[in-house]
Coordinates of C-alpha atoms and ligand atoms in Angstrom, one line a residue:
M1 CA 65.7 -21.0 34.5
D2 CA 66.3 -22.3 31.1
Y3 CA 62.5 -23.0 30.3
N4 CA 63.2 -23.9 26.7
K5 CA 65.5 -26.7 27.8
I6 CA 63.0 -27.9 30.5
L7 CA 60.1 -28.1 28.0
S8 CA 62.1 -29.8 25.4
D9 CA 63.5 -32.4 28.1
I10 CA 60.0 -33.0 29.5
Y11 CA 58.6 -33.6 25.8
D12 CA 61.4 -36.2 25.3
E13 CA 60.6 -37.8 28.5
I14 CA 57.0 -38.4 28.3
Q15 CA 57.3 -40.1 24.9
P16 CA 56.9 -43.5 26.3
L17 CA 53.6 -42.8 27.7
A18 CA 52.2 -42.1 24.1
G19 CA 49.3 -44.3 23.3
Q20 CA 48.1 -44.8 26.8
G21 CA 44.6 -44.0 27.8
K22 CA 42.1 -42.7 25.6
Q23 CA 40.1 -39.5 24.8
A24 CA 36.9 -38.6 26.3
D25 CA 34.0 -40.3 24.1
Y26 CA 30.9 -39.6 26.2
I27 CA 30.7 -36.4 24.3
P28 CA 30.6 -37.8 20.7
E29 CA 32.6 -34.4 19.2
L30 CA 35.7 -35.2 21.6
A31 CA 35.9 -38.7 20.4
K32 CA 36.8 -37.3 16.8
V33 CA 40.0 -35.5 18.1
D34 CA 43.2 -36.8 17.0
P35 CA 44.2 -38.2 20.4
D36 CA 48.0 -38.3 19.9
Q37 CA 48.6 -34.5 20.1
F38 CA 50.6 -32.7 22.9
G39 CA 51.2 -29.2 23.6
M40 CA 52.6 -27.1 26.4
S41 CA 53.0 -23.3 27.2
L42 CA 54.7 -21.7 30.3
E43 CA 54.5 -17.8 30.8
T44 CA 56.1 -16.2 33.7
I45 CA 54.7 -13.2 35.2
S46 CA 57.1 -11.0 33.6
G47 CA 55.7 -12.0 30.4
E48 CA 58.0 -14.5 28.7
M49 CA 56.2 -17.3 27.0
Y50 CA 57.9 -20.6 26.2
S51 CA 56.1 -23.3 24.1
I52 CA 56.5 -26.8 22.7
S53 CA 54.9 -28.9 20.1
D54 CA 51.0 -28.4 19.5
A55 CA 50.8 -25.4 21.8
D56 CA 48.9 -23.2 19.3
V57 CA 46.3 -25.9 18.5
R58 CA 42.9 -25.0 20.0
F59 CA 41.2 -27.7 22.0
S60 CA 38.1 -28.0 23.9
I61 CA 38.6 -26.4 27.4
Q62 CA 35.8 -28.3 29.1
S63 CA 36.1 -28.2 32.8
I64 CA 39.1 -25.7 32.8
S65 CA 36.1 -23.2 31.9
K66 CA 35.0 -23.6 35.6
V67 CA 37.8 -21.6 36.8
F68 CA 36.7 -18.6 34.5
S69 CA 33.0 -19.1 35.5
L70 CA 33.9 -19.2 39.2
A71 CA 36.0 -16.1 38.9
L72 CA 33.0 -14.2 37.2
C73 CA 30.4 -15.6 39.7
F74 CA 32.7 -14.7 42.6
S75 CA 33.0 -11.3 41.5
V76 CA 29.4 -10.7 41.0
V77 CA 28.1 -12.2 44.2
G78 CA 31.2 -12.5 46.5
D79 CA 30.8 -14.9 49.5
E80 CA 27.1 -15.1 49.0
L81 CA 28.2 -18.0 46.6
W82 CA 29.2 -20.2 49.6
K83 CA 25.5 -20.5 50.7
R84 CA 24.7 -22.6 47.6
V85 CA 28.1 -24.4 46.9
G86 CA 30.8 -25.9 49.2
K87 CA 34.4 -25.6 49.0
E88 CA 35.5 -29.2 50.1
P89 CA 37.2 -31.8 47.8
S90 CA 34.5 -34.2 46.5
G91 CA 36.7 -37.6 46.6
A92 CA 34.0 -38.6 44.0
A93 CA 33.8 -38.6 40.2
F94 CA 33.1 -35.2 38.7
N95 CA 29.5 -36.2 37.5
S96 CA 28.7 -38.2 40.6
L97 CA 25.0 -38.1 41.8
I98 CA 25.2 -40.0 45.1
Q99 CA 26.8 -37.5 47.1
L100 CA 24.7 -34.7 45.8
E101 CA 21.6 -36.8 46.9
I102 CA 23.1 -37.5 50.3
E103 CA 24.1 -33.8 51.0
K104 CA 20.7 -32.5 49.9
G105 CA 21.5 -30.6 46.6
I106 CA 24.5 -28.7 48.1
P107 CA 27.5 -29.5 45.9
R108 CA 30.8 -30.1 47.5
N109 CA 32.7 -27.5 45.4
P110 CA 32.6 -25.2 42.2
F111 CA 34.8 -27.3 40.1
I112 CA 32.6 -30.5 40.0
N113 CA 29.8 -30.5 37.6
S114 CA 26.9 -30.0 40.1
G115 CA 28.6 -26.9 41.7
N116 CA 29.4 -25.4 38.5
L117 CA 25.7 -26.0 37.4
V118 CA 24.9 -23.9 40.5
V119 CA 27.5 -21.4 39.3
A120 CA 25.7 -21.3 35.8
D121 CA 22.3 -20.8 37.4
I122 CA 23.6 -17.9 39.5
L123 CA 25.2 -16.2 36.4
L124 CA 21.8 -16.5 34.6
S125 CA 20.1 -14.8 37.5
K126 CA 22.4 -12.1 38.1
L127 CA 23.5 -11.1 34.5
E128 CA 21.6 -9.7 31.7
Y129 CA 23.5 -11.2 28.8
P130 CA 25.5 -14.0 30.6
E131 CA 26.9 -15.7 27.4
E132 CA 28.4 -12.7 26.0
K133 CA 29.6 -11.6 29.4
F134 CA 31.5 -15.0 30.1
I135 CA 33.1 -15.0 26.7
S136 CA 34.1 -11.5 26.8
F137 CA 35.8 -12.1 30.2
V138 CA 37.7 -15.1 28.9
R139 CA 38.9 -13.2 25.7
S140 CA 40.0 -10.2 28.0
L141 CA 41.9 -12.7 30.2
A142 CA 43.5 -14.3 27.1
Q143 CA 43.9 -10.8 25.4
N144 CA 42.5 -12.6 22.3
E145 CA 39.3 -11.5 20.8
E146 CA 39.0 -14.7 18.6
I147 CA 38.3 -17.2 21.3
D148 CA 34.8 -18.5 21.2
Y149 CA 32.3 -21.1 22.0
C150 CA 32.2 -24.3 19.8
M151 CA 28.3 -24.9 19.1
R152 CA 29.1 -28.2 17.7
V153 CA 30.8 -29.5 21.0
A154 CA 28.0 -27.8 23.1
H155 CA 25.2 -29.4 21.0
S156 CA 27.0 -32.7 21.0
E157 CA 27.4 -32.7 24.8
R158 CA 23.7 -31.8 25.1
E159 CA 22.5 -34.7 22.9
K160 CA 24.0 -37.2 25.4
S161 CA 23.7 -35.3 28.7
Y162 CA 21.9 -38.0 30.6
L163 CA 24.1 -37.5 33.8
N164 CA 24.3 -33.7 33.9
A165 CA 20.4 -33.6 33.2
A166 CA 20.0 -35.9 36.3
I167 CA 22.4 -33.6 38.4
V168 CA 20.4 -30.5 37.5
N169 CA 17.2 -32.3 38.2
I170 CA 18.2 -33.2 41.8
L171 CA 19.6 -29.8 42.4
K172 CA 16.4 -28.3 41.3
Y173 CA 14.3 -30.6 43.5
Y174 CA 16.2 -29.3 46.4
G175 CA 15.7 -25.6 45.6
N176 CA 19.4 -25.0 44.6
I177 CA 18.5 -24.1 40.8
E178 CA 16.2 -20.9 40.1
N179 CA 16.1 -21.0 36.5
D180 CA 14.7 -23.2 33.9
I181 CA 16.8 -26.4 33.8
E182 CA 17.1 -26.4 29.9
R183 CA 18.7 -22.8 30.1
V184 CA 21.1 -23.9 32.7
L185 CA 22.3 -26.8 31.1
H186 CA 22.7 -25.0 27.7
F187 CA 24.7 -22.2 29.4
Y188 CA 26.9 -24.9 31.1
F189 CA 27.7 -26.7 27.8
M190 CA 28.4 -23.5 26.0
M191 CA 30.9 -22.7 28.7
C192 CA 32.5 -26.1 28.6
S193 CA 32.5 -25.9 24.8
V194 CA 35.0 -23.0 24.7
E195 CA 38.2 -23.7 22.6
M196 CA 41.7 -22.3 23.5
S197 CA 45.3 -23.2 23.0
C198 CA 47.8 -23.9 25.6
A199 CA 49.4 -20.6 24.9
E200 CA 46.0 -18.8 25.1
L201 CA 45.4 -20.8 28.5
A202 CA 48.8 -19.9 30.0
R203 CA 48.0 -16.2 29.2
A204 CA 44.4 -16.4 30.6
F205 CA 45.9 -18.0 33.9
I206 CA 48.6 -15.4 34.4
P207 CA 46.1 -13.1 36.6
F208 CA 45.6 -16.2 38.8
A209 CA 49.4 -16.5 39.3
N210 CA 50.0 -12.8 39.6
H211 CA 47.6 -12.2 42.4
K212 CA 49.3 -9.1 43.6
M213 CA 48.5 -7.0 40.5
P214 CA 44.9 -5.5 40.2
F215 CA 42.4 -8.0 38.7
D216 CA 40.0 -6.2 36.1
Y217 CA 39.1 -7.9 32.9
A218 CA 36.1 -6.8 30.8
G219 CA 34.8 -5.1 33.9
V220 CA 35.3 -8.3 36.1
T221 CA 37.1 -7.3 39.3
L222 CA 38.4 -9.5 42.1
T223 CA 40.7 -8.6 45.2
S224 CA 43.8 -10.2 45.7
S225 CA 42.5 -12.2 48.6
Q226 CA 39.6 -13.5 46.4
I227 CA 42.2 -14.7 43.8
K228 CA 44.3 -16.5 46.6
R229 CA 41.0 -18.2 47.8
M230 CA 40.2 -19.4 44.1
N231 CA 43.7 -20.5 44.0
A232 CA 43.1 -22.8 47.0
I233 CA 40.2 -24.3 45.6
M234 CA 42.1 -25.1 42.4
Q235 CA 44.6 -27.0 44.8
T236 CA 42.1 -28.8 46.7
C237 CA 39.5 -29.6 44.0
G238 CA 41.0 -29.3 40.8
F239 CA 41.4 -32.5 39.4
Y240 CA 38.5 -34.5 40.1
D241 CA 39.0 -37.4 42.8
E242 CA 42.5 -37.0 41.9
A243 CA 43.3 -33.8 43.8
G244 CA 45.3 -35.4 46.3
E245 CA 47.4 -37.3 43.7
F246 CA 48.0 -34.1 41.6
S247 CA 48.9 -32.3 44.8
F248 CA 51.4 -35.1 45.6
L249 CA 53.0 -35.4 42.3
V250 CA 53.0 -31.8 41.0
G251 CA 52.3 -29.5 43.9
L252 CA 50.5 -26.6 41.9
P253 CA 46.9 -25.2 42.0
G254 CA 45.2 -26.0 38.7
K255 CA 42.1 -27.3 36.9
S256 CA 41.8 -30.1 34.3
G257 CA 39.3 -30.8 31.6
V258 CA 38.2 -33.9 29.9
G259 CA 39.3 -32.3 26.6
G260 CA 42.9 -33.4 27.9
G261 CA 43.7 -30.0 28.9
I262 CA 45.3 -28.9 32.1
A263 CA 46.3 -25.3 33.4
A264 CA 48.1 -24.5 36.6
I265 CA 49.8 -21.7 38.3
H266 CA 53.1 -21.1 40.4
P267 CA 51.8 -18.2 42.4
M268 CA 53.9 -15.1 41.7
R269 CA 56.1 -17.2 39.1
Y270 CA 54.4 -18.7 36.3
S271 CA 51.2 -20.0 34.8
V272 CA 51.3 -23.3 32.5
A273 CA 49.2 -25.1 30.4
V274 CA 49.5 -28.7 28.8
W275 CA 47.2 -30.5 26.5
S276 CA 47.1 -34.1 25.3
P277 CA 43.6 -35.7 24.7
R278 CA 44.5 -39.3 26.3
L279 CA 42.9 -39.5 29.7
N280 CA 43.5 -41.8 32.8
D281 CA 40.3 -43.5 34.2
K282 CA 39.8 -40.3 36.5
G283 CA 39.7 -38.2 33.6
N284 CA 42.8 -36.4 33.8
S285 CA 45.2 -36.2 30.9
I286 CA 48.1 -38.8 31.3
M287 CA 50.6 -37.2 29.5
G288 CA 49.6 -33.7 30.8
M289 CA 49.9 -34.8 34.3
K290 CA 53.4 -36.4 33.9
A291 CA 54.6 -33.2 31.9
L292 CA 53.6 -31.1 34.9
E293 CA 55.1 -33.5 37.5
L294 CA 58.4 -33.5 35.5
L295 CA 58.2 -29.6 35.5
T296 CA 58.2 -29.0 39.1
T297 CA 60.8 -31.9 39.5
K298 CA 63.1 -30.2 37.0
T299 CA 62.5 -26.7 38.3
E300 CA 62.8 -28.1 42.0
E301 CA 60.0 -25.6 42.8
S302 CA 56.7 -26.3 43.8
I303 CA 54.3 -24.6 46.1
F304 CA 55.4 -26.6 48.8
Ligands
LIG1 N1 31.4 -30.9 29.9 C1 31.9 -31.8 30.6 C2 30.9 -32.6 31.4 O1 30.0 -31.9 32.1 C3 32.9 -31.5 31.6 C4 33.8 -32.3 32.3 C5 35.1 -32.0 32.6 O2 35.8 -31.6 31.8 O3 35.5 -32.6 33.9 O4 30.9 -33.7 31.7

């Protein structure tokens, strides 16, 4: 497969979408990002990396971090997790309150905000140094010790966190949060604030693509079966209320974030990360989604 040519053709073909959509601005720091950037990196499970354009520019990974926090939590508590969080697509916005109230404080899945706030709460209860553990796990996955939280983005999000604060209060009311609400929000925003490039994200997702290899990063271990189950949740719940559309157009498990990034995997073949800050009205990167649709069209391979 000539991935260099495929990436370069994709880059040319997405140009007509330039300028469509806008970057997330409910987090003031994200509104300052130059929206007209695009990067893409693909790494095969044999270790070849292909990149184009702004693939080495770091950006706010936001909800892509939910894959890492789920992996960490799953490794620590195993199937106990599913007593407090479901594994069904939500069909609602990532920060929706309505469903959470109707379903009495049990979030639909760990990739929406409510579900990941519960994941954050479990990690706070179970780990002695959760912030250090989380970042060392991500660094180990990406094989890069310089990856870090961005305090500026974390604080900026806290200042305007009306919806997430409401969500965590509902969770607490229904008994699904053990720790102090402020601590949970702080840790959750820290995890969302991590900055990585497409190349770093592609590298960090290789262990999810290569699920037959032993998974052991910074002391975090998962079985092959657990990784496959995580991939199943990426497939069904990774794209807000556009998971069906992404599955239909792209056909790969993955996770998006409101920073404009998307990371996806083709099991036993490759991992891929794209980034472009302009989002559609569901919160997914417009150019990023198109680039991944073109990738599986041009390679004529998806998981289906
Ligand atoms: N930190 C963001 C929030 O909680 C993450 C949203 C996302 O990327 O989906 O609203």
